[in-house]
Coordinates of N, CA and C and ligand atoms in Angstrom, one line a residue:
M1 N 0.8 -1.2 0.0 CA 0.0 0.0 0.0 C 0.9 1.2 0.0
N2 N 0.5 2.2 -0.8 CA 1.2 3.5 -0.8 C 1.1 4.2 0.5
K3 N 2.1 4.9 0.9 CA 2.0 5.8 2.1 C 1.1 6.9 1.8
P4 N 0.3 7.3 2.7 CA -0.7 8.5 2.5 C 0.1 9.8 2.2
L5 N -0.4 10.6 1.3 CA 0.2 11.9 1.0 C -0.6 13.0 1.8
V6 N 0.2 13.8 2.6 CA -0.4 14.9 3.3 C 0.1 16.2 2.8
L7 N -0.8 17.1 2.5 CA -0.4 18.5 2.1 C -0.5 19.4 3.3
V8 N 0.7 19.9 3.6 CA 0.8 20.8 4.8 C 0.8 22.3 4.3
V9 N -0.3 23.0 4.6 CA -0.4 24.4 4.2 C -0.2 25.3 5.5
E10 N 1.0 25.9 5.5 CA 1.3 26.7 6.7 C 2.4 27.7 6.4
D11 N 2.2 29.0 6.7 CA 3.2 30.0 6.4 C 4.3 30.1 7.5
D12 N 4.0 29.6 8.7 CA 4.9 29.7 9.8 C 6.0 28.6 9.7
V13 N 7.2 29.0 9.5 CA 8.3 28.0 9.2 C 8.4 27.0 10.3
A14 N 8.4 27.5 11.5 CA 8.6 26.6 12.7 C 7.5 25.6 12.8
V15 N 6.3 26.0 12.6 CA 5.2 25.0 12.7 C 5.2 24.1 11.5
R16 N 5.5 24.6 10.3 CA 5.6 23.7 9.1 C 6.7 22.7 9.3
N17 N 7.8 23.0 9.9 CA 8.9 22.1 10.1 C 8.5 21.0 11.2
L18 N 7.8 21.5 12.2 CA 7.4 20.6 13.3 C 6.4 19.5 12.6
I19 N 5.5 20.0 11.8 CA 4.5 19.0 11.2 C 5.2 18.1 10.2
S20 N 6.1 18.7 9.4 CA 6.8 17.9 8.4 C 7.7 16.8 9.1
T21 N 8.4 17.1 10.1 CA 9.2 16.2 10.8 C 8.4 15.1 11.4
T22 N 7.2 15.5 12.0 CA 6.3 14.5 12.6 C 5.8 13.5 11.6
L23 N 5.4 14.0 10.4 CA 4.9 13.2 9.4 C 6.0 12.2 8.9
E24 N 7.2 12.8 8.7 CA 8.3 12.0 8.2 C 8.6 10.8 9.1
T25 N 8.6 11.1 10.4 CA 9.0 10.0 11.3 C 7.8 9.0 11.5
H26 N 6.6 9.3 11.1 CA 5.5 8.4 11.2 C 5.0 7.9 9.8
D27 N 6.0 7.9 8.9 CA 5.8 7.2 7.6 C 4.7 7.8 6.7
Y28 N 4.5 9.1 6.8 CA 3.6 9.7 5.9 C 4.4 10.4 4.8
R29 N 3.9 10.5 3.6 CA 4.6 11.3 2.6 C 3.9 12.7 2.7
F30 N 4.6 13.8 2.4 CA 4.0 15.1 2.5 C 4.6 16.1 1.5
H31 N 3.8 17.1 1.2 CA 4.2 18.2 0.4 C 3.9 19.4 1.3
T32 N 4.6 20.5 1.1 CA 4.3 21.7 1.9 C 3.9 22.9 0.9
A33 N 3.1 23.8 1.5 CA 2.8 25.0 0.7 C 2.7 26.1 1.7
P34 N 3.5 27.2 1.5 CA 3.5 28.3 2.4 C 2.5 29.4 2.2
T35 N 1.8 29.3 1.1 CA 0.7 30.3 0.7 C -0.5 29.6 0.2
G36 N -1.6 30.4 0.2 CA -2.9 29.8 -0.4 C -2.8 29.4 -1.8
Q37 N -2.1 30.3 -2.6 CA -1.9 30.0 -4.1 C -1.2 28.7 -4.3
A38 N -0.1 28.5 -3.5 CA 0.7 27.3 -3.6 C -0.2 26.1 -3.2
A39 N -1.0 26.3 -2.1 CA -1.8 25.2 -1.6 C -2.8 24.7 -2.7
I40 N -3.5 25.6 -3.4 CA -4.4 25.2 -4.4 C -3.7 24.5 -5.6
L41 N -2.6 25.0 -5.9 CA -1.8 24.4 -7.0 C -1.4 23.0 -6.6
E42 N -0.9 22.8 -5.4 CA -0.5 21.5 -4.9 C -1.7 20.6 -4.9
A43 N -2.8 21.1 -4.4 CA -4.0 20.2 -4.2 C -4.5 19.7 -5.6
V44 N -4.5 20.6 -6.6 CA -4.9 20.3 -7.9 C -3.9 19.3 -8.6
S45 N -2.6 19.5 -8.4 CA -1.6 18.8 -9.1 C -1.4 17.4 -8.5
Y46 N -1.5 17.3 -7.1 CA -1.1 16.0 -6.5 C -2.2 15.2 -5.8
N47 N -3.4 15.9 -5.8 CA -4.6 15.2 -5.2 C -4.2 14.5 -3.8
P48 N -3.8 15.2 -2.8 CA -3.3 14.6 -1.6 C -4.5 13.8 -0.9
D49 N -4.1 12.9 0.0 CA -5.1 12.2 0.8 C -5.7 13.0 1.9
V50 N -5.0 14.0 2.4 CA -5.5 14.8 3.4 C -4.8 16.2 3.3
V51 N -5.5 17.3 3.7 CA -4.9 18.6 3.7 C -4.9 19.1 5.1
L52 N -3.7 19.5 5.6 CA -3.6 20.2 6.9 C -3.5 21.7 6.6
L53 N -4.5 22.4 6.9 CA -4.6 23.8 6.5 C -4.6 24.9 7.6
D54 N -3.6 25.7 7.6 CA -3.6 26.8 8.5 C -4.6 27.9 8.0
L55 N -5.4 28.4 8.9 CA -6.4 29.4 8.4 C -5.9 30.7 8.1
G56 N -4.8 31.1 8.8 CA -4.3 32.5 8.7 C -3.1 32.5 7.7
L57 N -3.3 32.7 6.4 CA -2.3 32.7 5.4 C -2.1 34.1 4.9
P58 N -0.9 34.4 4.3 CA -0.7 35.8 3.9 C -1.5 36.2 2.7
D59 N -1.9 35.3 1.8 CA -2.5 35.8 0.5 C -4.0 35.5 0.5
I60 N -4.5 34.3 0.8 CA -5.9 33.9 0.6 C -6.4 33.5 2.0
D61 N -7.6 33.8 2.4 CA -8.2 33.4 3.6 C -8.4 31.9 3.6
G62 N -8.1 31.2 4.7 CA -8.2 29.8 4.7 C -9.6 29.3 4.4
I63 N -10.7 30.0 4.8 CA -12.0 29.6 4.5 C -12.3 29.6 3.0
D64 N -11.7 30.5 2.3 CA -11.8 30.6 0.9 C -11.1 29.4 0.2
I65 N -10.0 29.0 0.8 CA -9.3 27.8 0.2 C -10.2 26.6 0.3
I66 N -10.8 26.5 1.5 CA -11.7 25.3 1.7 C -12.8 25.3 0.6
R67 N -13.4 26.5 0.5 CA -14.5 26.6 -0.5 C -14.0 26.2 -1.9
R68 N -12.9 26.7 -2.3 CA -12.3 26.4 -3.6 C -12.1 24.9 -3.8
I69 N -11.4 24.3 -2.8 CA -11.1 22.9 -2.9 C -12.5 22.1 -3.0
R70 N -13.4 22.5 -2.1 CA -14.7 21.8 -2.1 C -15.5 21.9 -3.4
S71 N -15.2 22.9 -4.2 CA -15.9 23.1 -5.5 C -15.5 21.9 -6.5
W72 N -14.4 21.2 -6.2 CA -14.1 20.1 -7.1 C -13.6 18.8 -6.4
S73 N -13.4 18.9 -5.1 CA -12.9 17.7 -4.4 C -13.5 17.5 -3.0
Q74 N -13.6 16.3 -2.6 CA -14.1 15.9 -1.2 C -12.9 15.5 -0.4
M75 N -11.6 15.8 -0.8 CA -10.5 15.4 0.0 C -10.6 15.9 1.4
P76 N -10.2 15.1 2.4 CA -10.4 15.6 3.8 C -9.5 16.8 4.1
I77 N -10.1 17.7 4.8 CA -9.3 18.9 5.2 C -9.4 19.1 6.7
I78 N -8.2 19.1 7.3 CA -8.1 19.4 8.8 C -7.6 20.8 9.0
V79 N -8.3 21.6 9.6 CA -8.0 23.0 9.8 C -7.1 23.2 11.0
I80 N -6.0 24.0 10.8 CA -5.2 24.3 12.0 C -5.3 25.8 12.2
S81 N -5.8 26.2 13.4 CA -6.1 27.6 13.6 C -5.4 28.1 14.9
A82 N -4.7 29.2 14.7 CA -4.1 29.9 15.8 C -5.2 30.7 16.6
R83 N -6.2 31.1 15.9 CA -7.3 31.9 16.5 C -8.1 31.0 17.4
S84 N -8.2 31.5 18.6 CA -8.9 30.7 19.6 C -10.4 30.8 19.5
E85 N -10.9 31.8 18.7 CA -12.3 32.0 18.6 C -13.0 30.8 17.9
D86 N -14.1 30.4 18.5 CA -14.8 29.2 17.9 C -15.4 29.6 16.6
T87 N -15.7 30.8 16.3 CA -16.3 31.2 15.1 C -15.5 30.8 13.8
D88 N -14.2 30.9 14.0 CA -13.3 30.6 12.8 C -13.4 29.1 12.5
K89 N -13.3 28.3 13.6 CA -13.4 26.8 13.4 C -14.8 26.5 12.8
I90 N -15.8 27.1 13.4 CA -17.2 26.8 12.9 C -17.4 27.2 11.4
D91 N -16.9 28.4 11.1 CA -16.9 28.8 9.6 C -16.2 27.8 8.8
A92 N -15.1 27.3 9.2 CA -14.3 26.4 8.4 C -15.0 25.0 8.3
L93 N -15.6 24.6 9.4 CA -16.3 23.3 9.3 C -17.6 23.5 8.4
D94 N -18.3 24.6 8.5 CA -19.4 24.8 7.7 C -19.0 25.0 6.2
A95 N -17.8 25.5 6.0 CA -17.4 25.6 4.6 C -17.0 24.2 4.0
G96 N -16.9 23.2 4.9 CA -16.6 21.9 4.4 C -15.3 21.2 5.0
A97 N -14.7 21.8 6.0 CA -13.6 21.2 6.6 C -14.1 20.0 7.4
D98 N -13.2 19.0 7.6 CA -13.6 17.8 8.3 C -13.4 17.8 9.8
D99 N -12.3 18.5 10.2 CA -11.9 18.5 11.6 C -11.0 19.7 11.8
Y100 N -10.6 19.9 13.1 CA -9.7 21.1 13.4 C -8.7 20.8 14.5
L101 N -7.7 21.5 14.5 CA -6.7 21.5 15.6 C -6.5 22.9 16.0
T102 N -6.4 23.2 17.3 CA -6.1 24.6 17.7 C -4.7 24.7 18.1
K103 N -4.0 25.7 17.6 CA -2.6 26.0 18.1 C -2.6 26.6 19.5
P104 N -1.7 26.2 20.3 CA -0.6 25.2 20.1 C -1.2 23.8 20.3
F105 N -0.7 22.9 19.4 CA -1.2 21.5 19.5 C 0.0 20.6 19.7
S106 N -0.3 19.4 20.3 CA 0.8 18.4 20.5 C 0.9 17.5 19.3
V107 N 2.1 16.9 19.1 CA 2.3 16.0 18.1 C 1.3 14.8 18.1
E108 N 1.0 14.4 19.4 CA 0.1 13.3 19.6 C -1.3 13.6 19.1
E109 N -1.7 14.9 19.3 CA -3.0 15.4 18.9 C -3.1 15.3 17.3
L110 N -2.0 15.8 16.7 CA -1.9 15.9 15.3 C -2.1 14.5 14.7
L111 N -1.3 13.5 15.3 CA -1.3 12.1 14.8 C -2.7 11.5 15.0
A112 N -3.3 11.8 16.1 CA -4.7 11.3 16.4 C -5.7 11.8 15.4
R113 N -5.6 13.0 15.0 CA -6.6 13.6 14.1 C -6.4 12.9 12.7
L114 N -5.1 12.7 12.3 CA -4.8 12.0 11.1 C -5.4 10.6 11.1
R115 N -5.2 9.9 12.2 CA -5.8 8.5 12.3 C -7.3 8.5 12.1
V116 N -8.0 9.5 12.8 CA -9.4 9.6 12.7 C -9.8 9.8 11.2
T117 N -9.1 10.7 10.6 CA -9.5 11.0 9.2 C -9.2 9.8 8.3
F118 N -8.1 9.1 8.5 CA -7.9 7.9 7.6 C -8.8 6.8 7.9
R119 N -9.2 6.6 9.1 CA -10.2 5.6 9.4 C -11.5 5.9 8.7
R120 N -11.9 7.2 8.8 CA -13.1 7.6 8.1 C -13.1 7.4 6.6
L121 N -11.9 7.7 6.1 CA -11.7 7.5 4.6 C -11.8 6.1 4.2
N122 N -11.2 5.2 5.0 CA -11.2 3.8 4.7 C -12.7 3.3 4.8
Y123 N -13.4 3.8 5.8 CA -14.8 3.4 6.0 C -15.6 3.8 4.8
S124 N -15.5 5.1 4.4 CA -16.4 5.5 3.3 C -16.0 4.8 2.0
A125 N -14.7 4.4 1.8 CA -14.3 3.7 0.6 C -14.9 2.4 0.6
S126 N -15.0 1.7 1.7 CA -15.6 0.4 1.8 C -17.2 0.5 1.7
A127 N -17.7 1.6 2.0 CA -19.2 1.8 2.0 C -19.7 2.1 0.6
T128 N -18.8 2.7 -0.3 CA -19.3 3.1 -1.6 C -19.6 1.9 -2.5
G129 N -20.4 2.1 -3.5 CA -20.8 1.0 -4.4 C -22.2 0.7 -4.1
S130 N -22.5 0.0 -3.0 CA -23.8 -0.2 -2.6 C -24.1 0.5 -1.3
E131 N -25.2 1.2 -1.3 CA -25.6 2.0 -0.1 C -25.9 1.0 1.0
K132 N -25.2 1.2 2.1 CA -25.3 0.3 3.2 C -26.7 0.3 3.8
V133 N -27.3 -0.8 4.1 CA -28.6 -0.9 4.6 C -28.6 -0.9 6.1
V134 N -27.5 -1.5 6.6 CA -27.3 -1.6 8.1 C -26.0 -0.9 8.4
Y135 N -26.0 0.0 9.4 CA -24.8 0.7 9.9 C -24.4 0.0 11.2
T136 N -23.1 -0.3 11.3 CA -22.7 -0.9 12.6 C -21.4 -0.1 13.0
N137 N -21.4 0.1 14.3 CA -20.3 0.8 14.9 C -20.2 0.3 16.4
G138 N -19.2 -0.5 16.6 CA -19.1 -1.2 18.0 C -20.4 -2.0 18.2
E139 N -21.1 -1.7 19.3 CA -22.3 -2.4 19.6 C -23.5 -1.8 19.0
L140 N -23.3 -0.6 18.4 CA -24.5 0.2 17.9 C -24.8 -0.3 16.5
K141 N -26.1 -0.5 16.2 CA -26.5 -1.0 14.9 C -27.7 -0.2 14.5
I142 N -27.7 0.4 13.3 CA -28.9 1.0 12.7 C -29.4 0.3 11.5
D143 N -30.6 -0.2 11.5 CA -31.2 -0.9 10.4 C -32.0 0.2 9.7
Y144 N -31.4 0.8 8.6 CA -32.1 1.9 7.9 C -33.4 1.5 7.3
A145 N -33.4 0.2 6.7 CA -34.6 -0.2 6.1 C -35.8 -0.4 7.0
A146 N -35.5 -0.9 8.2 CA -36.6 -1.1 9.2 C -36.8 0.1 10.1
G147 N -35.8 1.0 10.1 CA -35.8 2.2 11.0 C -35.7 1.8 12.4
C148 N -34.9 0.8 12.7 CA -34.7 0.3 14.0 C -33.2 0.5 14.5
V149 N -33.0 0.7 15.8 CA -31.7 0.9 16.3 C -31.5 -0.1 17.4
F150 N -30.3 -0.7 17.4 CA -30.0 -1.7 18.4 C -28.6 -1.4 19.1
M151 N -28.6 -1.7 20.4 CA -27.3 -1.6 21.1 C -27.1 -3.1 21.6
G152 N -26.1 -3.7 21.0 CA -26.0 -5.2 21.2 C -27.2 -5.9 20.7
D153 N -27.9 -6.6 21.5 CA -29.1 -7.3 21.1 C -30.4 -6.5 21.4
A154 N -30.2 -5.5 22.3 CA -31.4 -4.8 22.7 C -31.8 -3.7 21.8
E155 N -33.1 -3.6 21.4 CA -33.6 -2.5 20.6 C -33.8 -1.3 21.4
L156 N -33.3 -0.1 20.8 CA -33.5 1.1 21.5 C -34.7 1.8 21.0
H157 N -35.4 2.5 21.8 CA -36.6 3.2 21.4 C -36.4 4.7 21.3
L158 N -36.2 5.1 20.1 CA -35.8 6.5 19.9 C -37.0 7.3 19.3
T159 N -37.1 8.6 19.7 CA -38.2 9.4 19.1 C -37.7 9.7 17.6
P160 N -38.7 10.2 16.8 CA -38.3 10.5 15.4 C -37.1 11.4 15.3
I161 N -37.1 12.5 16.1 CA -36.0 13.4 16.1 C -34.7 12.8 16.5
E162 N -34.7 12.0 17.6 CA -33.5 11.3 18.0 C -33.0 10.4 16.9
Y163 N -33.9 9.7 16.2 CA -33.5 8.8 15.2 C -32.8 9.6 14.0
K164 N -33.4 10.7 13.6 CA -32.8 11.5 12.6 C -31.4 12.0 13.0
L165 N -31.3 12.5 14.2 CA -30.0 13.0 14.7 C -29.0 11.9 14.7
L166 N -29.4 10.7 15.1 CA -28.4 9.6 15.1 C -28.0 9.2 13.7
C167 N -28.9 9.2 12.8 CA -28.6 8.8 11.4 C -27.7 9.9 10.8
L168 N -27.9 11.1 11.1 CA -27.1 12.2 10.6 C -25.6 12.1 11.1
L169 N -25.5 11.8 12.4 CA -24.2 11.6 13.0 C -23.5 10.4 12.4
A170 N -24.3 9.3 12.3 CA -23.7 8.0 11.8 C -23.2 8.2 10.3
K171 N -24.0 8.9 9.5 CA -23.7 9.1 8.1 C -22.3 9.9 8.0
N172 N -22.0 10.7 9.0 CA -20.8 11.5 9.0 C -19.8 11.0 10.1
T173 N -19.8 9.7 10.3 CA -18.9 9.2 11.4 C -17.5 9.7 11.2
G174 N -16.9 10.2 12.3 CA -15.5 10.7 12.2 C -15.4 12.2 11.9
K175 N -16.5 12.8 11.5 CA -16.5 14.2 11.1 C -17.2 15.0 12.1
V176 N -16.6 16.2 12.4 CA -17.2 17.1 13.4 C -18.3 17.9 12.7
L177 N -19.5 17.8 13.2 CA -20.7 18.5 12.6 C -21.0 19.7 13.5
T178 N -21.2 20.9 12.9 CA -21.4 22.1 13.7 C -22.9 22.1 14.1
H179 N -23.2 22.9 15.1 CA -24.6 23.1 15.6 C -25.4 23.6 14.4
T180 N -24.9 24.5 13.7 CA -25.7 25.1 12.6 C -26.0 24.0 11.5
F181 N -25.0 23.2 11.2 CA -25.2 22.2 10.2 C -26.3 21.2 10.7
I182 N -26.2 20.8 11.9 CA -27.1 19.8 12.4 C -28.6 20.3 12.5
T183 N -28.7 21.5 13.0 CA -30.1 22.1 13.2 C -30.7 22.3 11.8
R184 N -29.9 22.7 10.8 CA -30.4 23.0 9.5 C -30.9 21.6 8.9
E185 N -30.1 20.6 9.0 CA -30.4 19.3 8.5 C -31.6 18.7 9.1
I186 N -31.8 18.9 10.4 CA -32.9 18.2 11.2 C -34.2 19.0 11.1
W187 N -34.1 20.3 11.3 CA -35.3 21.1 11.4 C -35.5 22.1 10.2
G188 N -34.4 22.3 9.4 CA -34.6 23.3 8.3 C -34.0 24.6 8.8
S189 N -33.9 25.5 7.8 CA -33.2 26.8 8.1 C -33.9 27.7 9.1
A190 N -35.3 27.5 9.3 CA -36.0 28.4 10.2 C -35.5 28.1 11.6
W191 N -35.0 26.9 11.9 CA -34.6 26.6 13.2 C -33.1 26.7 13.4
E192 N -32.4 27.2 12.4 CA -31.0 27.2 12.4 C -30.5 27.9 13.7
N193 N -29.5 27.3 14.2 CA -28.8 27.9 15.5 C -29.7 27.7 16.7
N194 N -30.7 26.9 16.7 CA -31.5 26.6 17.9 C -30.7 25.6 18.7
V195 N -29.6 26.1 19.3 CA -28.6 25.2 19.9 C -29.2 24.6 21.2
A196 N -30.1 25.4 21.9 CA -30.7 25.0 23.1 C -31.5 23.7 22.9
S197 N -32.4 23.7 21.9 CA -33.2 22.5 21.6 C -32.3 21.4 21.2
L198 N -31.3 21.6 20.4 CA -30.4 20.6 19.9 C -29.8 19.9 21.1
R199 N -29.4 20.7 22.1 CA -28.7 20.2 23.3 C -29.6 19.2 24.0
V200 N -30.9 19.6 24.1 CA -31.9 18.8 24.8 C -32.0 17.4 24.2
F201 N -32.2 17.4 22.8 CA -32.4 16.2 22.1 C -31.2 15.3 22.2
M202 N -30.0 16.0 22.1 CA -28.8 15.3 22.1 C -28.6 14.6 23.5
A203 N -29.0 15.3 24.5 CA -28.9 14.7 25.9 C -29.7 13.4 26.0
T204 N -31.0 13.5 25.5 CA -31.9 12.3 25.6 C -31.4 11.2 24.7
L205 N -30.9 11.5 23.6 CA -30.3 10.5 22.7 C -29.1 9.8 23.3
R206 N -28.3 10.6 23.9 CA -27.1 10.1 24.5 C -27.4 9.2 25.7
K207 N -28.4 9.5 26.5 CA -28.8 8.7 27.6 C -29.2 7.3 27.1
K208 N -29.8 7.2 25.9 CA -30.2 5.9 25.4 C -29.0 5.1 24.8
I209 N -28.0 5.8 24.4 CA -26.9 5.2 23.6 C -25.7 4.9 24.5
E210 N -25.3 5.9 25.3 CA -24.1 5.7 26.1 C -24.5 4.9 27.3
S211 N -23.8 3.8 27.6 CA -24.1 3.0 28.7 C -23.6 3.7 30.0
N212 N -22.6 4.5 29.9 CA -22.1 5.3 31.0 C -22.1 6.7 30.6
T213 N -23.0 7.5 31.2 CA -23.3 8.9 30.7 C -22.1 9.8 30.9
T214 N -21.1 9.4 31.7 CA -20.0 10.4 31.9 C -18.9 10.2 30.9
T215 N -18.9 9.1 30.2 CA -17.9 8.9 29.1 C -18.6 9.2 27.7
Q216 N -17.8 9.5 26.7 CA -18.4 9.8 25.4 C -17.8 8.8 24.5
K217 N -18.4 7.6 24.5 CA -17.9 6.5 23.6 C -18.3 6.7 22.2
Y218 N -19.5 7.1 22.0 CA -20.0 7.2 20.6 C -20.1 8.6 20.1
I219 N -20.8 9.4 21.0 CA -21.0 10.8 20.5 C -20.1 11.8 21.3
Q220 N -19.2 12.4 20.6 CA -18.3 13.3 21.3 C -18.8 14.8 21.2
T221 N -18.7 15.5 22.3 CA -19.1 16.9 22.3 C -17.9 17.8 22.0
H222 N -18.1 18.7 21.1 CA -17.1 19.7 20.9 C -17.7 21.1 21.4
V223 N -17.3 21.4 22.6 CA -17.9 22.6 23.3 C -17.9 23.8 22.4
G224 N -19.1 24.4 22.2 CA -19.2 25.6 21.5 C -19.1 25.4 20.0
V225 N -18.9 24.2 19.5 CA -18.7 23.9 18.1 C -19.8 22.9 17.6
G226 N -19.9 21.7 18.1 CA -20.8 20.8 17.7 C -20.6 19.4 18.2
Y227 N -20.9 18.3 17.4 CA -20.8 17.0 17.8 C -20.1 16.1 16.7
R228 N -19.6 15.0 17.2 CA -19.0 14.0 16.3 C -19.3 12.6 16.7
M229 N -19.7 11.7 15.7 CA -19.8 10.3 16.0 C -18.5 9.7 15.9
L230 N -18.0 9.0 16.9 CA -16.7 8.4 16.9 C -16.8 7.0 16.3
R231 N -15.8 6.5 15.6 CA -15.8 5.1 15.2 C -15.2 4.3 16.3
V232 N -16.0 3.4 16.9 CA -15.6 2.7 18.1 C -14.7 1.5 17.7
Ligands
CA1 CA1 -0.4 31.5 9.8

């Protein structure tokens, strides 16, 4: 199997070197781009397996780069942001980014995000061709045809909204979904940003799915950002 190719888009030399060295020692291939223009050129020319994208670049805004790449490719994009404001991350995720890292980040964090992204990639590759009728993730099973959900052998009784929420998260396993994205998908644009309601439904859904309510085995909360279904 070919080593995965990572495109590192970062104008800060020190951070770029840290990422490159990490990738090199963990058996990834990589290309680097110090500007937005170079990033787009690299993305088009080499079709990388994943893009690590710094949002603050000298020439083009990171969000714009995500939109441009998304106009022709679904390649995974992990955003790296020095800005601590949640709005930047949220804008990036809504523009089509898959995940995010906040600076300063550890090498372990970076590697963990890459692993999540590649697991997700492998899963969607195996799922393409025939639309899966049954979703399985650890003990969790969704039978789409019957509209039933199981945890192990036990059937879970979900409300229609909980079921829709669960299916949306399952369909995007491994990807962080923002509050806005979820509320728009579940209730439509009139209810966009009704985070309080979403939180209530998510809490009841979680009570039914997580055997231990203090751990987040299946549904991970990203405070101020959204939720992610983890691959167990
Ligand atoms: Ca920067």
